[in-house]
PDB file of C-alpha atoms in Angstrom:
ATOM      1  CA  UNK A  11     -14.127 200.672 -68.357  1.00  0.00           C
ATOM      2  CA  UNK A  12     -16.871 198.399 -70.254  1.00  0.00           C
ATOM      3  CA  UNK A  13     -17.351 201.167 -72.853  1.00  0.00           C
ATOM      4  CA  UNK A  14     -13.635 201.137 -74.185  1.00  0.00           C
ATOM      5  CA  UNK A  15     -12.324 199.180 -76.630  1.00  0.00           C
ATOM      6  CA  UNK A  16      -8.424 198.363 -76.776  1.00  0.00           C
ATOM      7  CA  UNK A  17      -6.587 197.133 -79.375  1.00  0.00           C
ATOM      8  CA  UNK A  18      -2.408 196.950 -79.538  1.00  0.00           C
ATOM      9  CA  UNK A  19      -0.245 196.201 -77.030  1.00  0.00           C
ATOM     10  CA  UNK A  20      -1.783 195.918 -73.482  1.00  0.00           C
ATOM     11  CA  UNK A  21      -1.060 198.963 -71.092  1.00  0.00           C
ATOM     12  CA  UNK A  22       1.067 196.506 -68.559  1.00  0.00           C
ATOM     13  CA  UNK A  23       3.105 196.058 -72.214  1.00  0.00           C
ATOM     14  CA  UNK A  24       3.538 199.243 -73.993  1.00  0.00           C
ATOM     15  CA  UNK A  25       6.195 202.026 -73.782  1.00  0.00           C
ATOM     16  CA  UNK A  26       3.155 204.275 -75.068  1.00  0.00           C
ATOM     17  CA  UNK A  27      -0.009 204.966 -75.639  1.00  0.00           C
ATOM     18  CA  UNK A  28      -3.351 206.681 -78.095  1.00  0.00           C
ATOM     19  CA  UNK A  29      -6.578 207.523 -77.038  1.00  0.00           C
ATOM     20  CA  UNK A  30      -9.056 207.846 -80.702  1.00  0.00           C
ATOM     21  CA  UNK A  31     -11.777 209.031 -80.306  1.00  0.00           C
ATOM     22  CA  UNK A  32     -14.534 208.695 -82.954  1.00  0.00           C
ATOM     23  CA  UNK A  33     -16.463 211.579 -84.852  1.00  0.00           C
ATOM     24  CA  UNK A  34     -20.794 211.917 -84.384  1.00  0.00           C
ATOM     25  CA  UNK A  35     -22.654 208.881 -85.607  1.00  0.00           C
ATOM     26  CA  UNK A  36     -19.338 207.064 -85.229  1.00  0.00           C
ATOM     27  CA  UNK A  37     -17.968 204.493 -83.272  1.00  0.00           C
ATOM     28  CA  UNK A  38     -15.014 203.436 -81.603  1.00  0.00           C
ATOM     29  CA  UNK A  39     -14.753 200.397 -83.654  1.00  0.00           C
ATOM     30  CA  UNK A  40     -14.560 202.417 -86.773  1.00  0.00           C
ATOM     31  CA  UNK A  41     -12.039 205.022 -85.435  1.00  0.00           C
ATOM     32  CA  UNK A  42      -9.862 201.620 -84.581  1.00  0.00           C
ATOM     33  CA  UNK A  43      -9.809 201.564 -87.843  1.00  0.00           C
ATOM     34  CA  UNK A  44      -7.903 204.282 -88.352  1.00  0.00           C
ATOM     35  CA  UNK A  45      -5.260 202.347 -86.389  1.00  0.00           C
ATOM     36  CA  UNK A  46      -3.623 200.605 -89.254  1.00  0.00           C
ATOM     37  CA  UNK A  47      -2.937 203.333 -91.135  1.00  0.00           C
ATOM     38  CA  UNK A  48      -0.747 204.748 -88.294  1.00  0.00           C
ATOM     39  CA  UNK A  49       2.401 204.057 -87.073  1.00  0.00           C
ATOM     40  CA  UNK A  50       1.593 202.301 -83.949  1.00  0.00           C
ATOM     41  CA  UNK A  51       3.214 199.037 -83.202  1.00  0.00           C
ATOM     42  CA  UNK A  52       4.381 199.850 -79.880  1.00  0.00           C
ATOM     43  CA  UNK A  53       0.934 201.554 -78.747  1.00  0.00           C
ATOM     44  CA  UNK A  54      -1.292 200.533 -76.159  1.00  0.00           C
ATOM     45  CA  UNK A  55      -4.674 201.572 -78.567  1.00  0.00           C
ATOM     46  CA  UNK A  56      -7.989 203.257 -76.513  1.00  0.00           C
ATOM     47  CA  UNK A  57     -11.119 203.789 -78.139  1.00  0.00           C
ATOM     48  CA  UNK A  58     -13.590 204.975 -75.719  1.00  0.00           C
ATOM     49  CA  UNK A  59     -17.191 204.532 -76.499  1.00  0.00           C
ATOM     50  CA  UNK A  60     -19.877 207.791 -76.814  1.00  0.00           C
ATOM     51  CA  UNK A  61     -23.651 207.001 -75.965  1.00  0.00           C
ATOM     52  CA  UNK A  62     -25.850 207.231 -78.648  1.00  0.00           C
ATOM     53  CA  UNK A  63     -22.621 207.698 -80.858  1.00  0.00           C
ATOM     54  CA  UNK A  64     -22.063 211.702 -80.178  1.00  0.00           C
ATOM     55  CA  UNK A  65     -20.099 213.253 -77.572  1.00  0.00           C
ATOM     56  CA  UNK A  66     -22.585 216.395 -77.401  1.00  0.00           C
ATOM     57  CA  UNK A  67     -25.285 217.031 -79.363  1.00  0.00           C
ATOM     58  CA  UNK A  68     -25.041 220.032 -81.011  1.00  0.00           C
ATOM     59  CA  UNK A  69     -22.251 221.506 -83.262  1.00  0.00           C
ATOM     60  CA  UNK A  70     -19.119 222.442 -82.096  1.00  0.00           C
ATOM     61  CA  UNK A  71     -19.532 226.234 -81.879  1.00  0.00           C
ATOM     62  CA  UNK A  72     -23.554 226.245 -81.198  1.00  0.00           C
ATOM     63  CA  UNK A  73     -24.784 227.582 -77.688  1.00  0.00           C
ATOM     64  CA  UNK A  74     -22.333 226.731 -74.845  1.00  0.00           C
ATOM     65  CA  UNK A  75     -25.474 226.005 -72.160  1.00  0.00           C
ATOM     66  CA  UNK A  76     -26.745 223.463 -75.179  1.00  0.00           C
ATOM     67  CA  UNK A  77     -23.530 220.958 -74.942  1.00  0.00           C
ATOM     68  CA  UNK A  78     -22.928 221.826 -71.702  1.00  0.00           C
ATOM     69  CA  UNK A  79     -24.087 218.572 -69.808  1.00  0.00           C
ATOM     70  CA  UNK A  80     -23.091 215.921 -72.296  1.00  0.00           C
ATOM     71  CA  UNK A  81     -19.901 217.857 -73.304  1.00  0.00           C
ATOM     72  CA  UNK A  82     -19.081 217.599 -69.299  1.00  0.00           C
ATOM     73  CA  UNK A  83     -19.946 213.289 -69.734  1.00  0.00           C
ATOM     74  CA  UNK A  84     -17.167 213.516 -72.461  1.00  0.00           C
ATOM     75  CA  UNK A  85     -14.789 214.858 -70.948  1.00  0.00           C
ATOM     76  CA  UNK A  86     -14.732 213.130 -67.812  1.00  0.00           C
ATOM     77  CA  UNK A  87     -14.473 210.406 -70.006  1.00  0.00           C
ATOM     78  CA  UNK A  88     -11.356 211.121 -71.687  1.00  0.00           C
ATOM     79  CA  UNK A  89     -10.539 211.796 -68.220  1.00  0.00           C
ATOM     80  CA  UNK A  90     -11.035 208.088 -66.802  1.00  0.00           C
ATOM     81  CA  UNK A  91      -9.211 206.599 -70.073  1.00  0.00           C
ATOM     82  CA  UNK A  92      -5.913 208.938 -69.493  1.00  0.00           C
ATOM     83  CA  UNK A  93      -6.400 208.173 -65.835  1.00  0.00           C
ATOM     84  CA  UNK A  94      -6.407 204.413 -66.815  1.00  0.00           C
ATOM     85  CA  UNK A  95      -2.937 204.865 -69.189  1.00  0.00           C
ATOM     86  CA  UNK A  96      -1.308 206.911 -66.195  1.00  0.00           C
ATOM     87  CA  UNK A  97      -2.030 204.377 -63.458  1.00  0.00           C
ATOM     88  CA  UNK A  98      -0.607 201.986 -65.471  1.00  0.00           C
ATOM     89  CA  UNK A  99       2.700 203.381 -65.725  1.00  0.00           C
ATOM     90  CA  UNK A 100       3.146 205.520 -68.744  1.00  0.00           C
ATOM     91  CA  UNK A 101       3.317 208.956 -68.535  1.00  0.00           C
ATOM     92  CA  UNK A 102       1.698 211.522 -70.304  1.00  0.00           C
ATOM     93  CA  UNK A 103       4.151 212.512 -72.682  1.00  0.00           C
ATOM     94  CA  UNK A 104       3.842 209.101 -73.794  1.00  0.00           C
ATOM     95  CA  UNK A 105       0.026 209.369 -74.356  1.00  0.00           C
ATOM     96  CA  UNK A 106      -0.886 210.874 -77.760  1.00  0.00           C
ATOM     97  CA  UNK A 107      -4.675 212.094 -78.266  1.00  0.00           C
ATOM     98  CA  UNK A 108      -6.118 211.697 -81.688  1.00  0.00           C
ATOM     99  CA  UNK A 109      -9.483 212.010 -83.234  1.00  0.00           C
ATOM    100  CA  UNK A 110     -11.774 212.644 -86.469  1.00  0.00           C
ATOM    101  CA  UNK A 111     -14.073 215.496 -86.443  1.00  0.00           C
ATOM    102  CA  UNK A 112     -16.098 215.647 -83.315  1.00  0.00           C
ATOM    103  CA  UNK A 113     -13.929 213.502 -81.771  1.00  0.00           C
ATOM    104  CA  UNK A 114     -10.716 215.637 -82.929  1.00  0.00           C
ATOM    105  CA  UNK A 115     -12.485 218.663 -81.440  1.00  0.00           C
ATOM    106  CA  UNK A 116     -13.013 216.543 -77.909  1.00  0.00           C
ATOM    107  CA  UNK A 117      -9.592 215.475 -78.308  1.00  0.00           C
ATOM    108  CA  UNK A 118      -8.085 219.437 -78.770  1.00  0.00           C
ATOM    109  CA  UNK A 119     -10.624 220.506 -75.983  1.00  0.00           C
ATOM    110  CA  UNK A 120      -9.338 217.880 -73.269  1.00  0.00           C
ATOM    111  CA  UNK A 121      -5.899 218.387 -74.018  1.00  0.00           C
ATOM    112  CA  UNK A 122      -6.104 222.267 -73.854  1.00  0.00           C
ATOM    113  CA  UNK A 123      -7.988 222.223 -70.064  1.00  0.00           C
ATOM    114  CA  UNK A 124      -5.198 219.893 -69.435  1.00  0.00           C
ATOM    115  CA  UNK A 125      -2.477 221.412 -70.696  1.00  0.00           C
ATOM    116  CA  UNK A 126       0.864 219.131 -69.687  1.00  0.00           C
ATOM    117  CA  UNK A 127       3.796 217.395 -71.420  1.00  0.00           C
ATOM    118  CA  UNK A 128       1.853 215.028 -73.971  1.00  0.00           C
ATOM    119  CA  UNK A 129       3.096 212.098 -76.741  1.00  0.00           C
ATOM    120  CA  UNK A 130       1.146 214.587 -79.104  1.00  0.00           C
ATOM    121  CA  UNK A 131      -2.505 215.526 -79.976  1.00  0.00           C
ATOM    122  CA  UNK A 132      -3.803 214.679 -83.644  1.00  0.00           C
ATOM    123  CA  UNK A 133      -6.998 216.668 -84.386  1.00  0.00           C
ATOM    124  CA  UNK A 134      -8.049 215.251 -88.318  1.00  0.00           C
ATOM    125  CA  UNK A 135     -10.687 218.269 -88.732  1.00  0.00           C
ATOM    126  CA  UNK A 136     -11.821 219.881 -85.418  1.00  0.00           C
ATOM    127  CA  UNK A 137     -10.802 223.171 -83.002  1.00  0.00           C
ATOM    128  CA  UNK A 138     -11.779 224.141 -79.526  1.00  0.00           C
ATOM    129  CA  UNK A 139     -15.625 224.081 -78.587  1.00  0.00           C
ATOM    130  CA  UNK A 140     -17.427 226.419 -77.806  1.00  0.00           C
ATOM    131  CA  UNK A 141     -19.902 229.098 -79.162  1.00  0.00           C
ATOM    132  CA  UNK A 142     -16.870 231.579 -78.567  1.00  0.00           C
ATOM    133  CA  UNK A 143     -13.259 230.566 -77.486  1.00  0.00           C
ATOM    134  CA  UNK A 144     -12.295 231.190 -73.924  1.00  0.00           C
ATOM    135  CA  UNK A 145      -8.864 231.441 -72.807  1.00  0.00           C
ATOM    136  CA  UNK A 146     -10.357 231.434 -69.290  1.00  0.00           C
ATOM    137  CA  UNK A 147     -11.478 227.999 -70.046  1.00  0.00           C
ATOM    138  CA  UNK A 148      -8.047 226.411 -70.065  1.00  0.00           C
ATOM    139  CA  UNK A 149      -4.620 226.195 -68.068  1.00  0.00           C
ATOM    140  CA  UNK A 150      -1.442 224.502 -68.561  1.00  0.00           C
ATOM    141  CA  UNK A 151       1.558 224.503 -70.496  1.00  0.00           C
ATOM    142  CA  UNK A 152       1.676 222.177 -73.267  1.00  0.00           C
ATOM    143  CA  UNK A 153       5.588 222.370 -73.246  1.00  0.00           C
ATOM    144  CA  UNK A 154       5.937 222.013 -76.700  1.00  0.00           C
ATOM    145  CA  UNK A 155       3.638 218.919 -77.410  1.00  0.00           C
ATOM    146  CA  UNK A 156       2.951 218.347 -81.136  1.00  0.00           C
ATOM    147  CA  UNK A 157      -0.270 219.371 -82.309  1.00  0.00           C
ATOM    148  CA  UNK A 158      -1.315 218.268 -85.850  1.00  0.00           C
ATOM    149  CA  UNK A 159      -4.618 220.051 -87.158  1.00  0.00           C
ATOM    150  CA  UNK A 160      -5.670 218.673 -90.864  1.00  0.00           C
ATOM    151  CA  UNK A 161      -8.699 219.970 -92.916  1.00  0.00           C
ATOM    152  CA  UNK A 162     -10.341 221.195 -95.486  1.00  0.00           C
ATOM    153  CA  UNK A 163      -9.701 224.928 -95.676  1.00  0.00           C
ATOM    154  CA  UNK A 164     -13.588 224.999 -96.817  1.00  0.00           C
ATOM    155  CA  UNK A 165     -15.103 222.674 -94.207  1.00  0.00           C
ATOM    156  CA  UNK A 166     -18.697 222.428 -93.814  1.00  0.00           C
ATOM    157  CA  UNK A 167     -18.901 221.663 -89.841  1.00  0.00           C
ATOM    158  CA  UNK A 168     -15.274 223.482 -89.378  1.00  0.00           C
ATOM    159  CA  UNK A 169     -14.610 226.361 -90.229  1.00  0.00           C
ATOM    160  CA  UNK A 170     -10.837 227.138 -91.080  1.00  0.00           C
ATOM    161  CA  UNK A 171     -10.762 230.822 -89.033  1.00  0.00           C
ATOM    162  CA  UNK A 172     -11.798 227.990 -86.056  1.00  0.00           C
ATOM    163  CA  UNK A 173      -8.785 226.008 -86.615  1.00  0.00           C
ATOM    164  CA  UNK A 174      -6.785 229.096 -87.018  1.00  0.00           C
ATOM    165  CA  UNK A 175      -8.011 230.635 -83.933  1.00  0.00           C
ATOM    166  CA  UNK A 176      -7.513 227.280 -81.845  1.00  0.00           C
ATOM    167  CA  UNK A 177      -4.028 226.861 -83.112  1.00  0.00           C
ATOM    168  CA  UNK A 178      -3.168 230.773 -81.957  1.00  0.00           C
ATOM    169  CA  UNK A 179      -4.533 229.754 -78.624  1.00  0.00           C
ATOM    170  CA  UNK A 180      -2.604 226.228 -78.025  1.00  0.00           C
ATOM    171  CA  UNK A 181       0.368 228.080 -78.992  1.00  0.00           C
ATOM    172  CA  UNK A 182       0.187 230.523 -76.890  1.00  0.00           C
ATOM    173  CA  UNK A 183       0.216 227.499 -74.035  1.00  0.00           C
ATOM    174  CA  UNK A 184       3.317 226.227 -75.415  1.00  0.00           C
ATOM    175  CA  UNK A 185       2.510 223.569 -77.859  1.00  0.00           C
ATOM    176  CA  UNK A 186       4.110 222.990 -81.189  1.00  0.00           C
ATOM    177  CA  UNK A 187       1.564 223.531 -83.530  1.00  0.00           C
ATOM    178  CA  UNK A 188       0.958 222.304 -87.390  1.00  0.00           C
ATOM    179  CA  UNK A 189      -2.283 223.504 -89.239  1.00  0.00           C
ATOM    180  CA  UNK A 190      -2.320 221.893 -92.873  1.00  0.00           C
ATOM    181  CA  UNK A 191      -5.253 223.334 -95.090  1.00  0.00           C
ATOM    182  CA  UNK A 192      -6.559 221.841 -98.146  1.00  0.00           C
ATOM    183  CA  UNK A 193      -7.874 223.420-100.911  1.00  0.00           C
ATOM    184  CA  UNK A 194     -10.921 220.288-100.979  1.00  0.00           C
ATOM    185  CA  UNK A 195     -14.467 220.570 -99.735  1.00  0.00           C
ATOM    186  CA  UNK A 196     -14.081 217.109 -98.405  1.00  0.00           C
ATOM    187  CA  UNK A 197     -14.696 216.375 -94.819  1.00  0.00           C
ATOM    188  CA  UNK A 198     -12.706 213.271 -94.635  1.00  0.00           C
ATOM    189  CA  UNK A 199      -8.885 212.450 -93.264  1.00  0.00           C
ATOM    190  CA  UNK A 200      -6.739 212.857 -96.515  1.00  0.00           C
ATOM    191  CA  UNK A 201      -3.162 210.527 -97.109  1.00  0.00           C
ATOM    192  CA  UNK A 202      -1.016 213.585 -96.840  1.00  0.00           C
ATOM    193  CA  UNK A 203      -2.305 213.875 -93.171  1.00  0.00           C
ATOM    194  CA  UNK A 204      -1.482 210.316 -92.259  1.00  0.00           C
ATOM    195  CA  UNK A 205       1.989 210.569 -93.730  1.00  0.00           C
ATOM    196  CA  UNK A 206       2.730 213.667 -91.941  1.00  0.00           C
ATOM    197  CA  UNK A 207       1.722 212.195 -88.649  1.00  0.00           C
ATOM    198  CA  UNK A 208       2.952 209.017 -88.957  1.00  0.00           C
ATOM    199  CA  UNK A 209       6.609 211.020 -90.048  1.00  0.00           C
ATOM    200  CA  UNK A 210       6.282 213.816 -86.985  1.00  0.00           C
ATOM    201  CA  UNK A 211       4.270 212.462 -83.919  1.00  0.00           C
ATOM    202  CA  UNK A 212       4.128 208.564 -84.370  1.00  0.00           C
ATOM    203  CA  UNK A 213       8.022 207.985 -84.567  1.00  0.00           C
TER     204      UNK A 213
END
């Protein structure tokens, strides 16, 4: 796929393997970024590529017929990058999903309609989408994949009763879930959440 960008080991290489996916007015280059703060040696890195920098246009948890089209786009995506990862050999519960606001929230939404066996999913500020959640919306069982949710417990585009509400759900479909709040206003990915991935998923 022309609009990925990879970085680590190559997929015929690695044991294992991230998909980042960058936030709105992002790009994948600067979520790659994020790469060298993690432990990832042994990764095959993806960073897929959104048109016009935004995975859907409106927020998160505005009108489900407004994101609809483009939040379809994005998924199938993610879909054609863990397609890519799985045809090459590694499995999914080798494949970890991580991503930074919008991008977390893509990352927690694909992973939930495709619940399975995963390396882990690493959502740095971001829950399900949607203008309510759905449990209709999803199927699987996570079978006790890592989930790491950071953010601030005052986020402007996140709300923490979101995050809460998402982590209820994914645990109810088997995963392992950690929700860290911080008592910041700052909509940013904070050291304590790095460490705490790097010490529980990327090991």
């Amino acid at each position: 796929m022309n609009n990925v960008i990879k970085k680590g080991l190559s997929l015929q290489e690695a044991k294992q393997a991230i998909i980042l996916v960058h936030g709105r007015g992002a790009t994948a280059d600067s979520i790659l970024s994020l790469s060298s703060h993690l432990n990832l040696t042994d990764y095959a890195i993806l960073a897929p590529q959104a048109n016009g920098n935004s995975w859907y246009p409106f927020g998160f948890m505005a009108s489900d017929e407004g994101n609809k089209v483009a939040l379809t786009i994005a998924l199938e995506m993610l879909h054609q990058v863990f397609a890519e990862i799985l045809d090459s050999g590694i499995p999914a519960s080798k494949i970890v999903l991580a991503g930074f606001s919008q991008g977390a929230c893509l990352s927690l939404e694909f992973a939930a309609r495709n619940a399975q066996k995963l390396g882990g999913v690493v959502a740095f500020t971001g829950g399900l989408i949607g203008e309510k959640l759905r449990a209709d919306n999803y199927s699987g069982d996570f079978q006790q994949t890592p989930v790491f949710i950071g953010s601030s417990n005052r986020d402007f585009h996140v709300p923490a009763s979101r995050i809460q509400d998402s982590a209820a759900l994914l645990r109810q479909m088997g995963a392992e879930v950690t929700v860290k709040l911080f008592d910041d206003p700052d909509h940013t990915i904070r050291a304590e959440e790095i460490d705490w991935v790097n010490n529980h998923i990327f090991i």
